[in-house]
Tab-separated table of C-alpha atoms and ligand atoms in Angstrom:
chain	number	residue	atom	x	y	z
H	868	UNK	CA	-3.429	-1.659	30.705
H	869	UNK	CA	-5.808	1.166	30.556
H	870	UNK	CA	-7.245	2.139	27.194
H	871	UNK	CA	-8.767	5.604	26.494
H	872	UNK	CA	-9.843	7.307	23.311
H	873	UNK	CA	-7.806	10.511	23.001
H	874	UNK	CA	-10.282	13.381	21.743
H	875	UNK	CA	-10.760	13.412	18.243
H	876	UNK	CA	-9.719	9.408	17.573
H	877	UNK	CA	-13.551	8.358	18.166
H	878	UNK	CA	-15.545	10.536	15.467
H	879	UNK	CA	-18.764	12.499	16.482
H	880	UNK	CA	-22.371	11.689	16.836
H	881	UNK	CA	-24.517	11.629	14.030
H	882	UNK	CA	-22.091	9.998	10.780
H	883	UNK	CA	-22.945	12.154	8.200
H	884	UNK	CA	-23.761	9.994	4.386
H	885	UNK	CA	-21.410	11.785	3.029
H	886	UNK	CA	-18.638	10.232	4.951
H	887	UNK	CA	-19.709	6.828	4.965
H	888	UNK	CA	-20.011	7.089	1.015
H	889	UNK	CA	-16.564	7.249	0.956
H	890	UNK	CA	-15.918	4.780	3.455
H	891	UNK	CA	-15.607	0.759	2.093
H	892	UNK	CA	-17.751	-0.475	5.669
H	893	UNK	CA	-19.616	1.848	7.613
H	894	UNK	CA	-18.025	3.899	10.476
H	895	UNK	CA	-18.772	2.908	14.042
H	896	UNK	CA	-18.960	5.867	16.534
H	897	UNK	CA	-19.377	4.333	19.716
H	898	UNK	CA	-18.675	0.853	21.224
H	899	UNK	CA	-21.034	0.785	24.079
H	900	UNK	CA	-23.261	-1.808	24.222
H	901	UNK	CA	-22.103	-3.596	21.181
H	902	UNK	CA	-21.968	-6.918	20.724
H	903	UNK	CA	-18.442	-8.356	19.656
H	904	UNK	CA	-17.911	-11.788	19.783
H	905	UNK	CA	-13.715	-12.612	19.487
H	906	UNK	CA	-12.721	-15.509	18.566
H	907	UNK	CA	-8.969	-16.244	19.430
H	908	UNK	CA	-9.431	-13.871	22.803
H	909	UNK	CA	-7.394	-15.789	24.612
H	910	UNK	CA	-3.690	-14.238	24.324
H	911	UNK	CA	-2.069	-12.263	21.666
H	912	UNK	CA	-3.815	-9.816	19.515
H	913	UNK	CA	-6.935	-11.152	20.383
H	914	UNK	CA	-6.565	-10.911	23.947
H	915	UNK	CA	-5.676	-7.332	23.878
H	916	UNK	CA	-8.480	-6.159	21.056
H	917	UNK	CA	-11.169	-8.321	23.877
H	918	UNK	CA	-9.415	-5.799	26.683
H	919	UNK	CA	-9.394	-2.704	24.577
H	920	UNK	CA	-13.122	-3.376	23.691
H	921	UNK	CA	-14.374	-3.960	27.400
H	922	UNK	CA	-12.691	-0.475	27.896
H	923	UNK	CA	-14.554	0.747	25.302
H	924	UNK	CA	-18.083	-0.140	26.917
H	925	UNK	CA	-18.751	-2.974	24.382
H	926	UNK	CA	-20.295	-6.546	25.325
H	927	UNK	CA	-17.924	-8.978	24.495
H	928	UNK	CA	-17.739	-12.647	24.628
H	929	UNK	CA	-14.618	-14.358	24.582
H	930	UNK	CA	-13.626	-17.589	23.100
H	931	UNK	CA	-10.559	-20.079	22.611
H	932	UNK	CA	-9.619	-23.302	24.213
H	933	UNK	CA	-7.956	-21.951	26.934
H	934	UNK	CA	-10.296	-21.123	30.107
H	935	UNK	CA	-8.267	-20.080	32.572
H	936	UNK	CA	-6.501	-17.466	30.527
H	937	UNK	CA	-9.846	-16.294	28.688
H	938	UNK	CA	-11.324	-15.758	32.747
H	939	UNK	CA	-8.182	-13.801	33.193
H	940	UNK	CA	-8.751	-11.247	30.601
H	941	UNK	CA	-12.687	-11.141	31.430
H	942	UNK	CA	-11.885	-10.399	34.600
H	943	UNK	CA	-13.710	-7.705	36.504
H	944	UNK	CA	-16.207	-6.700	33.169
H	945	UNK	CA	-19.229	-7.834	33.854
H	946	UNK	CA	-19.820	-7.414	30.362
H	947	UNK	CA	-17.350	-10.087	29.326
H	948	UNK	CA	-18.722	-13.837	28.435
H	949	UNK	CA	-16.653	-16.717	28.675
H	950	UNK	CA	-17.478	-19.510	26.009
H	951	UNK	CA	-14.316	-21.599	25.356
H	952	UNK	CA	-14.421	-23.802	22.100
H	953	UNK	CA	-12.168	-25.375	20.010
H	954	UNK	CA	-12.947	-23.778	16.234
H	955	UNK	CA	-11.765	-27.231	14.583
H	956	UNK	CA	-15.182	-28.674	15.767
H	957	UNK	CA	-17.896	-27.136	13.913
H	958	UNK	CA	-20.470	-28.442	16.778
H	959	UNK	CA	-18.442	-26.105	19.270
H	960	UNK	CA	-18.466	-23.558	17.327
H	961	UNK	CA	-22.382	-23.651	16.178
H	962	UNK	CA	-22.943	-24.663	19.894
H	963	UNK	CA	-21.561	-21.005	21.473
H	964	UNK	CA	-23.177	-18.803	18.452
H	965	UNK	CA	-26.496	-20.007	19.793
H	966	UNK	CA	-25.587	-19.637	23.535
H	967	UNK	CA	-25.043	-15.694	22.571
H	968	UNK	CA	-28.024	-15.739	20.467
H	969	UNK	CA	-30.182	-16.593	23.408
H	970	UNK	CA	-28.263	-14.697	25.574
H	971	UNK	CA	-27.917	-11.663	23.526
H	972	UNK	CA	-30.300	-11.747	21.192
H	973	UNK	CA	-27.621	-11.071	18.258
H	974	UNK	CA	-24.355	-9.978	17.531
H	975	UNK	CA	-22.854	-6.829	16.149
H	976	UNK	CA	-19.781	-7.882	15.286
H	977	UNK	CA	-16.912	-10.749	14.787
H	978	UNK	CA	-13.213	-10.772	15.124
H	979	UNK	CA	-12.323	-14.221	14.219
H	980	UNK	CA	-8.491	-14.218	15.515
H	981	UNK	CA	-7.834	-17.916	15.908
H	982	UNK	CA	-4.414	-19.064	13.927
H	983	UNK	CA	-1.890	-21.381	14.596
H	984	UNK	CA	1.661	-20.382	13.562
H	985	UNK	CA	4.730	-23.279	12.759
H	986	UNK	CA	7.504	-22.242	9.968
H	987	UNK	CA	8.172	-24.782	7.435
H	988	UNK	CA	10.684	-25.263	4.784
H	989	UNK	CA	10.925	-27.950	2.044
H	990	UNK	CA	13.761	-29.893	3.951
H	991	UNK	CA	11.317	-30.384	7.209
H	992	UNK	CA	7.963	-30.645	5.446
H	993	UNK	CA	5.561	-32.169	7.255
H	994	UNK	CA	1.672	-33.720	6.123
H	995	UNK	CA	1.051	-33.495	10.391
H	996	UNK	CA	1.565	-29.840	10.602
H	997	UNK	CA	0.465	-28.777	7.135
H	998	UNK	CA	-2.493	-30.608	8.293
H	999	UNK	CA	-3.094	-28.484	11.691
H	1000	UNK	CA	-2.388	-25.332	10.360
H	1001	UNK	CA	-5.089	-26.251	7.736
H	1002	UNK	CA	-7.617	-26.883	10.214
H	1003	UNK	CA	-6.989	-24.228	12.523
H	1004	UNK	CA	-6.232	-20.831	10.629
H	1005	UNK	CA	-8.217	-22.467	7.400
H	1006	UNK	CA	-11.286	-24.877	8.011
H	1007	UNK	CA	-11.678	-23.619	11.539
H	1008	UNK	CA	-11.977	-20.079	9.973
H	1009	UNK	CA	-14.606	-21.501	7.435
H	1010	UNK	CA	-16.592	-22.940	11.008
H	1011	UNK	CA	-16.732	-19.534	12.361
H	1012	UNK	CA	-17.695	-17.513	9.145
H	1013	UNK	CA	-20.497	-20.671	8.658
H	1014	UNK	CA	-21.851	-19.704	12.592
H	1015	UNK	CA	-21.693	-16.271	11.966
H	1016	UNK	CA	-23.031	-15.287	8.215
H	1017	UNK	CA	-26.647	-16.379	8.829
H	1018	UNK	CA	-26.863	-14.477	12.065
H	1019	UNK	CA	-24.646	-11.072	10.573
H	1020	UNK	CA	-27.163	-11.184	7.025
H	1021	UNK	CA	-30.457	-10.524	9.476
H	1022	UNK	CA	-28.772	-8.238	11.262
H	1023	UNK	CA	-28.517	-4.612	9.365
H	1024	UNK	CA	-24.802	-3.024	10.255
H	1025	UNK	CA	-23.137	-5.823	11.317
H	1026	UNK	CA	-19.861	-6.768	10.806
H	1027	UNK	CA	-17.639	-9.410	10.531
H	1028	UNK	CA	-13.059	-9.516	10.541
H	1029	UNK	CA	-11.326	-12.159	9.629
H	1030	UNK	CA	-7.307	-12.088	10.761
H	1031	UNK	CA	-5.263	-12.859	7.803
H	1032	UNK	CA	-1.582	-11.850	7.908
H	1033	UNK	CA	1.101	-10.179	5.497
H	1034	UNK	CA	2.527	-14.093	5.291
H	1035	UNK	CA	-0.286	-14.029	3.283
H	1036	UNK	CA	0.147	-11.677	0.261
H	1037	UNK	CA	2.918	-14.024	-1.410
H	1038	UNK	CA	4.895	-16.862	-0.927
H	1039	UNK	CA	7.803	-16.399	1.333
H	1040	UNK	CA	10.770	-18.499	2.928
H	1041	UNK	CA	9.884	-20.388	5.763
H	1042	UNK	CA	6.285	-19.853	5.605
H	1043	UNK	CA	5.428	-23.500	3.417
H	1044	UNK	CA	2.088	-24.511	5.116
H	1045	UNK	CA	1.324	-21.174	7.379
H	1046	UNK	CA	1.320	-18.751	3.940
H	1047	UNK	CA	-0.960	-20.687	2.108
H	1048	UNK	CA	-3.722	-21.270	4.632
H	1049	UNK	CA	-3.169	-16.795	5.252
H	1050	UNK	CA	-3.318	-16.027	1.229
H	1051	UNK	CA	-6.990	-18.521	1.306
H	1052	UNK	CA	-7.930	-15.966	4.032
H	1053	UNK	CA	-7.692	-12.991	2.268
H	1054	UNK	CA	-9.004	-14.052	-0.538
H	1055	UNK	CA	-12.267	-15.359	1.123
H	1056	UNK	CA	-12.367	-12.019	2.996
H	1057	UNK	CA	-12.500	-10.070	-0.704
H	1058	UNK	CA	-14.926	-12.376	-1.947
H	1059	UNK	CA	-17.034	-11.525	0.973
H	1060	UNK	CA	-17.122	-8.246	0.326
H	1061	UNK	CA	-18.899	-8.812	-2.329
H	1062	UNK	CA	-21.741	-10.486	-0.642
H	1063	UNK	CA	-21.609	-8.479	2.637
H	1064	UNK	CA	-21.319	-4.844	0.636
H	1065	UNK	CA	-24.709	-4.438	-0.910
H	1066	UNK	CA	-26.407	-5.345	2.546
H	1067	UNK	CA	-24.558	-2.836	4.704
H	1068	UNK	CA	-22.661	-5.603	6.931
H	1069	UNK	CA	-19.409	-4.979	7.405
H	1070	UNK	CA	-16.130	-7.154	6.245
H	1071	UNK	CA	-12.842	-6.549	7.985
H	1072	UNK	CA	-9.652	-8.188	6.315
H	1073	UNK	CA	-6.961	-7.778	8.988
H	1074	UNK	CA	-2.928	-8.132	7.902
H	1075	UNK	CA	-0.813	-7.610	10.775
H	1076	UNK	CA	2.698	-7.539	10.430
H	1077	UNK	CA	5.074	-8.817	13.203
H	1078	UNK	CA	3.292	-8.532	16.481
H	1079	UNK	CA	5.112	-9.910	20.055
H	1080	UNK	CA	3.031	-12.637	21.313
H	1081	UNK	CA	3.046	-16.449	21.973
H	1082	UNK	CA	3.165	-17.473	18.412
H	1083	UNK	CA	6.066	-14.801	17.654
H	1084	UNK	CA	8.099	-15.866	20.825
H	1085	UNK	CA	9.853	-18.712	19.420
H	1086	UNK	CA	10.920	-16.735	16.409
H	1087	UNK	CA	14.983	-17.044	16.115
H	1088	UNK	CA	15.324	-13.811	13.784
H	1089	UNK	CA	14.962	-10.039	13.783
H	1090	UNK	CA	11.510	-9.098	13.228
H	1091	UNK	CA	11.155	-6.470	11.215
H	1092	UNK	CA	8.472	-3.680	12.434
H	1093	UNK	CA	7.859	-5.699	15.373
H	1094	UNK	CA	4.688	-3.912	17.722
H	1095	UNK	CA	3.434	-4.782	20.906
H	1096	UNK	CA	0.305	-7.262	21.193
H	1097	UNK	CA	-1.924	-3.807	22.385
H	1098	UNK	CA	-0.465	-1.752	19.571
H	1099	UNK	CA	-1.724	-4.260	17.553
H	1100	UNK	CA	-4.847	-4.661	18.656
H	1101	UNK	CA	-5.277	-0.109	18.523
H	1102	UNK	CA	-4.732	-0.580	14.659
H	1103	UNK	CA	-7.434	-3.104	14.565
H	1104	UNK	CA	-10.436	-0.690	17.102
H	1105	UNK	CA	-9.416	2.079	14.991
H	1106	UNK	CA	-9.456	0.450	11.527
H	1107	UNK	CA	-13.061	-0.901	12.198
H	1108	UNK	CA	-13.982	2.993	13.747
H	1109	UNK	CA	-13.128	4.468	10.784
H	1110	UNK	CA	-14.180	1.681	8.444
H	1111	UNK	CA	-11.473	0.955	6.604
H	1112	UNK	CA	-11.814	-2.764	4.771
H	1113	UNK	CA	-7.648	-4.117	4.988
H	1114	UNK	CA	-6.397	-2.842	8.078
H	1115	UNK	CA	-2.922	-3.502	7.855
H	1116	UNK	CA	0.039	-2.154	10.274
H	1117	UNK	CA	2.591	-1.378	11.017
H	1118	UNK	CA	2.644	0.643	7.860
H	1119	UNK	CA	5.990	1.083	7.926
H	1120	UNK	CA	6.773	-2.453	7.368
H	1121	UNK	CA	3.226	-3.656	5.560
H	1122	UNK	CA	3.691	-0.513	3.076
H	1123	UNK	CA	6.631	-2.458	2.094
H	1124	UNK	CA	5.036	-5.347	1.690
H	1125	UNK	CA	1.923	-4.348	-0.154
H	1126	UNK	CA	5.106	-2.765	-2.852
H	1127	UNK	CA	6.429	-6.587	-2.873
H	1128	UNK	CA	2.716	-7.714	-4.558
H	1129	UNK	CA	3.088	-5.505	-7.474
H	1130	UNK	CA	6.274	-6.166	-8.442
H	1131	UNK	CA	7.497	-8.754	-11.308
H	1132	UNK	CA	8.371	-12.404	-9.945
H	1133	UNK	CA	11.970	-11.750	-11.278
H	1134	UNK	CA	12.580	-9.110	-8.789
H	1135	UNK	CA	10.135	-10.159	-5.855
H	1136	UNK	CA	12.437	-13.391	-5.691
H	1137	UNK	CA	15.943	-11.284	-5.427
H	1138	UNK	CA	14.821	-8.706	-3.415
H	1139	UNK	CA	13.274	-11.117	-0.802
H	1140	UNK	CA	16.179	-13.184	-0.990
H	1141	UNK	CA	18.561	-10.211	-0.450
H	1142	UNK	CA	16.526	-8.994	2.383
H	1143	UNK	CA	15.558	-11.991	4.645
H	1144	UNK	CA	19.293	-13.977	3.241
H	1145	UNK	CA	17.296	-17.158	2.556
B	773	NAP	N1	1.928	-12.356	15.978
B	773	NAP	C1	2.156	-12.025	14.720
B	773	NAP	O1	3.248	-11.538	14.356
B	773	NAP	C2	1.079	-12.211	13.687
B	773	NAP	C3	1.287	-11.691	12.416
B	773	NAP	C4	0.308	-11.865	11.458
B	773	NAP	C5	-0.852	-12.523	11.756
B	773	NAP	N2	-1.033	-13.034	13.007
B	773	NAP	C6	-2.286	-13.735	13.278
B	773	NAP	O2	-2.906	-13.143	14.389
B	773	NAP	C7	-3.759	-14.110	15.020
B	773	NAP	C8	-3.487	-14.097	16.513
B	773	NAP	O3	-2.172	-14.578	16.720
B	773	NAP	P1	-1.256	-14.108	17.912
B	773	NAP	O4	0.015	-13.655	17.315
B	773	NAP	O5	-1.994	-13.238	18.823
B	773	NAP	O6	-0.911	-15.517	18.570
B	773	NAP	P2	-1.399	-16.247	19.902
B	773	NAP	O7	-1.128	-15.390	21.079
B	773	NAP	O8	-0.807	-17.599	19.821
B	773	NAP	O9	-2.992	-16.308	19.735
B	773	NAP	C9	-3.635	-17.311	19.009
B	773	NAP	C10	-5.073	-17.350	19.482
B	773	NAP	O10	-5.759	-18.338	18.693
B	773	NAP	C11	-6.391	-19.233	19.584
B	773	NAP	N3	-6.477	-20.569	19.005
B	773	NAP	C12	-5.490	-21.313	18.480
B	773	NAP	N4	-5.963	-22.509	18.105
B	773	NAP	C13	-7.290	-22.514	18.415
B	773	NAP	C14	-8.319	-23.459	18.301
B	773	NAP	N5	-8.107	-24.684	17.769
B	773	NAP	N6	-9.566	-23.131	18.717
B	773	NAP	C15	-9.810	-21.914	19.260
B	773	NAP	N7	-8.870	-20.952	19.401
B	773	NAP	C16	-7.619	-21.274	18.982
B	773	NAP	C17	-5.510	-19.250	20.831
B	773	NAP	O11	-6.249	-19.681	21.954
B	773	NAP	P3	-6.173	-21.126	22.654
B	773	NAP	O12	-4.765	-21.605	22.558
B	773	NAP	O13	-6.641	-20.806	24.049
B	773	NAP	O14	-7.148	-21.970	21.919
B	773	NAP	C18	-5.185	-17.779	20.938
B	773	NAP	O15	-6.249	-17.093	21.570
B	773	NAP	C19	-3.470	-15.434	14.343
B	773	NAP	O16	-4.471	-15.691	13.369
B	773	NAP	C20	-2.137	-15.197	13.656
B	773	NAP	O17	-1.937	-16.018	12.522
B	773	NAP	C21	-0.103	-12.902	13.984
């Protein structure tokens, strides 16, 4: 698929103060020659953000497990790196932030993608799964923010986002060991911001809602707001170009959502029940 900026979407030379006071990270103008480093680039959303980013003139090394299919979307950049890991072993992980280091010399920026996705109700709960999801979307996250803080902190407007999900803004059916390891997400990605702020790095906190890829595929109902994997993975280029800190989407769906996490537990339980029927 071919990306291209239509005129106007990527803002103009020269970012004026006054626009990045009222930004929450600062704005980035131009990709080329940045260096991204996307973890979970293998399919999915993280796939397509890697692919939209090439397009976009950036540098961008791609990690996951999977080899072949991370060759497949570096394939014909020669600004694309291939450095496969596994972000359940911290050693991995520590072992490909200094490859870039010495290859790169830094890094601008981090998407950390990675998540595993199983649903889960009380009647099939299981310790084995619980316990994968934890280490992937949870402690594996924790392994990639550990690689990347020191290097982000000594590096002035850099940036790191972490991929949460809406599963994550309150407990809902089916979601038993995949919603809580999403809420711990977002909440590490506001306390960030705390940290990251003052120093003029950037924090991302992306919520997708439901996006069509391999972790979606095996889903057996109607997903509401459902978007492509390169729809998905626009929101997410554009949220970071115009600095935004949640970059949520489809709003039509996470608008909805973000209503559900004001409202009283009394009616958050009946209207969830009355609108998913479980
Ligand atoms: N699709 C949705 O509707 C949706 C909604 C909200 C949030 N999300 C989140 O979006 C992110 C991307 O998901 P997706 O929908 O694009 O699913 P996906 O196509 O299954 O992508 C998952 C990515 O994570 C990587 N990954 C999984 N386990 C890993 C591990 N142990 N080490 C390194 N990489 C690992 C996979 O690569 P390998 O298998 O090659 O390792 C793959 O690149 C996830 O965090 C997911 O929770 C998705």
């Amino acid at each position: 698929m071919a990306y291209v900026h239509a005129p106007g979407q990527q803002s103009a030379q020269g970012t004026s103060l006054l626009r990045n006071h009222w930004t929450m990270n600062p704005r980035i103008d131009s990709w080329t020659g940045r260096r991204v480093w996307v973890i979970g680039a293998s399919t999915g959303i993280g796939a397509e953000t890697a692919r939209m980013l090439l397009a976009f003139g950036a540098r961008v090394a791609l990690s996951a497990r999977q080899t072949d299919a991370l060759e497949e979307v570096a394939a014909g950049h020669r600004d694309a790196r291939v450095l496969p890991l596994d972000v359940t072993r911290h050693d991995q992980v520590l072992a490909v932030r200094d490859l870039l280091l010495a290859d790169w010399g830094g890094i601008d920026l981090v998407l950390i993608v990675a998540g595993a996705y199983s649903d889960m109700r009380a009647d099939n709960f299981d310790m084995a799964v619980v316990n994968r999801l934890i280490d992937v979307n949870l402690r594996g996250v924790f392994h990639c923010v550990d690689a990347a803080l020191p290097v982000l902190l000594r590096t002035p407007g850099s940036g790191i986002g972490i991929v949460s999900s809406v599963a994550g803004f309150f407990g809902l059916p089916r979601t038993l060991a995949y919603g809580p390891t999403k809420a711990a997400l977002i909440n590490l990605a506001e306390s960030l911001y705390f940290d990251l702020h003052p120093r003029g790095n950037a924090i991302y906190l992306i919520n997708p809602g439901f996006v069509a890829t391999p972790a979606t595929a095996s889903n057996d109902f109607d997903m509401p707001g459902l978007i492509s994997a390169p729809e998905a993975a626009a929101h997410i280029v554009r949220g970071i170009e115009r600095g935004a800190f949640q970059i949520h989407f489809p709003r039509n769906f996470t608008n909805w959502m973000r209503f559900g996490r004001v409202l009283p537990y009394r009616w958050y339980f009946w209207l969830t029940h009355k609108v998913t029927g479980l």
